[in-house]
Amino acid sequence: MAPNDPNRVIIFDTTLRDGEQSPGCSMTPPEKLRVAKALADLGVDVIEAGFPAASKGDWESVQTIAREVTGPVICGLARCNRDDIEKAFGAIKDAPRHRIHLFLATSAIHREHKLNMAKEEILKSAVECVRFAKSLADDIEFSPEDASRTELEFLAQVVEAAIDAGATTINVPDTVGYTTPQEFAEVFGYLKRHVRGIERAVLSVHCHNDLGMAVANSLSAAVAGARQIECTINGIGERAGNCSLEEVVMALATRASFYGLSTGIHTTRLYPTSRLVSTITGMPVPRNKAVVGENAFAHESGIHQHGMLKHHSTYEIMRPQDVGLSRTHLVLGKHSGRHALRERIRELGFELPESELARVFEEFKTLADKKKELFDGDIEALVLRAGEDGFGPWTITQLATTAISGAPASAVVRVTHSDGRSIEKGATGDGPIDAAFKAIEAATGTAVKLNKFEVRSVTEGEDAQGEAIVYVEHNERSYRGSSISTNIIESSARAYLEVINRIESSRNSTRPTHAQLSDEKLSEANA
Ligand code: KIV
Ligand code: ZN
């Protein structure tokens, strides 16, 4: 895939692959499909839908996205071995436009400590795997993992060999977030000068944010010739995350006269997409995050407010509506009709099919009975959480808690399983939430280690809805659950049950942890 316009930058979104690799950010297959559809609406060029060889569940979810999401190229990641490549191809092949993304580490550190392979073996393996992938698909991306710490001469050698073998995109990853803007521009300059045939491939950049420079490094690479930027919504990803899509896109758009580069992103979809990914992954967006943070367009100081009243351009380089942020102070209430709700939902950047709207309207009416005024945050939460009920096998059908000061709190919970079981258990605890968590564990038969528990208010007011988020560990894996209600004991209990549902749903999945997903298999295969 090479755009005709030499100044057009391909946006390659890896929220569903590198983003999902961040601890606690795992998504269920229906959640991944929802995010993939939102990414297509956002206008990304390529969706890296997952790592099909990682587990049966990942494979199926990539295949569903390949079959159901139209527009972008659908890409699957593979290590440099036949099994991974065949699995990746099998999962993506039904997409009208599909890509296999191969990676193989090239740096001395990885060669010696991870792969135990010499330079010649790396070169041979890279060529073999690109050739094999090319026998299955036309669109092949090759990534020399840890490129930014690889000897330049060797990097150029591998890149040239990969292009000769059929790679159409060469991605240069700063896997550990180590490089700097100037240094990285020099890497791209070096490759352009020293790789014979470099013009036959699209140069791509993939940055991690360990030193907070992922966006700056990606922009610098674009100035130096990269025409694909790999990024994630809200910058989620391994460790400190990846290059943030909304930041890099808005930098290119806002400073278009400086960069002279364009993307195909519909920027007004940035904010709703960011909210969707944050809700689904449970990864909150920091208030001061550029472009999509709550404070990104807030002006507190008197001098700034005065300037803004005179003209918004005094202190604003982008307009909130450019990124799809259209907050109002209008409130809806129990007398508001379906039409008013539909309009507000639209203004917030969401489009719901009639069937979904009918359900959200029902939930809106129930909430309006409990809460006098419904703010934008309430409406957004109703929309983003549409379809949340019915996730996983367990449902809470009854919850009662008592808390008297000076005595242990108690909880009784009744849960039902999709197989028809209905179980009631009671427990005491240090407060009603702790008691409810213990009762849920007893009823479902799944015990977890609670690592973190957060409650935050979604909107303002005494009757504001509270969002509860729980982070737990079970069998050395991290899980996260969240829920929302005007009653925080209820939202906490439902968030806890969501975690147990996630554990139960992933029980049949053999997905290894990310550390286990290193190139061990490759080194074994080459041994
Ligand atoms: O960071 C990295 O090197 C990667 C590769 C798989 C491209 O994610
Ligand atoms: Zn990465």
mmCIF file with all atom_site columns, C-alpha atoms and ligand atoms in Angstrom, residues 14 17-18 21 48 145 171 173-175 206-208 230 238-239 241-242, ligand 2:
data_model
loop_
_atom_site.group_PDB
_atom_site.id
_atom_site.type_symbol
_atom_site.label_atom_id
_atom_site.label_alt_id
_atom_site.label_comp_id
_atom_site.label_asym_id
_atom_site.label_entity_id
_atom_site.label_seq_id
_atom_site.pdbx_PDB_ins_code
_atom_site.Cartn_x
_atom_site.Cartn_y
_atom_site.Cartn_z
_atom_site.occupancy
_atom_site.B_iso_or_equiv
_atom_site.pdbx_formal_charge
_atom_site.auth_seq_id
_atom_site.auth_comp_id
_atom_site.auth_asym_id
_atom_site.auth_atom_id
_atom_site.pdbx_PDB_model_num
ATOM   1  C  CA . THR A 1 14  ? -1.697 -0.909 16.718 1.00 0.00 ? 14  THR A CA 1
ATOM   2  C  CA . ARG A 1 17  ? -1.900 -5.403 19.230 1.00 0.00 ? 17  ARG A CA 1
ATOM   3  C  CA . ASP A 1 18  ? 0.823  -3.344 20.955 1.00 0.00 ? 18  ASP A CA 1
ATOM   4  C  CA . GLN A 1 21  ? -0.127 -5.843 25.301 1.00 0.00 ? 21  GLN A CA 1
ATOM   5  C  CA . GLU A 1 48  ? -2.944 -4.188 13.293 1.00 0.00 ? 48  GLU A CA 1
ATOM   6  C  CA . GLU A 1 145 ? 13.014 -5.193 16.285 1.00 0.00 ? 145 GLU A CA 1
ATOM   7  C  CA . ASN A 1 171 ? 9.214  -0.434 9.837  1.00 0.00 ? 171 ASN A CA 1
ATOM   8  C  CA . PRO A 1 173 ? 11.033 0.354  15.711 1.00 0.00 ? 173 PRO A CA 1
ATOM   9  C  CA . ASP A 1 174 ? 12.419 2.144  18.723 1.00 0.00 ? 174 ASP A CA 1
ATOM   10 C  CA . THR A 1 175 ? 11.348 -0.875 20.737 1.00 0.00 ? 175 THR A CA 1
ATOM   11 C  CA . HIS A 1 206 ? 7.216  2.659  15.510 1.00 0.00 ? 206 HIS A CA 1
ATOM   12 C  CA . CYS A 1 207 ? 8.112  4.393  18.782 1.00 0.00 ? 207 CYS A CA 1
ATOM   13 C  CA . HIS A 1 208 ? 7.723  3.580  22.450 1.00 0.00 ? 208 HIS A CA 1
ATOM   14 C  CA . GLU A 1 230 ? 2.583  3.340  13.938 1.00 0.00 ? 230 GLU A CA 1
ATOM   15 C  CA . GLU A 1 238 ? 3.946  -1.835 26.444 1.00 0.00 ? 238 GLU A CA 1
ATOM   16 C  CA . ARG A 1 239 ? 5.446  -0.123 29.537 1.00 0.00 ? 239 ARG A CA 1
ATOM   17 C  CA . GLY A 1 241 ? 3.123  3.121  25.898 1.00 0.00 ? 241 GLY A CA 1
ATOM   18 C  CA . ASN A 1 242 ? 3.406  3.824  22.188 1.00 0.00 ? 242 ASN A CA 1
HETATM 19 ZN ZN . ZN  B 2 .   ? 6.097  -1.991 19.931 1.00 0.00 ? 2   ZN  B ZN 1
#
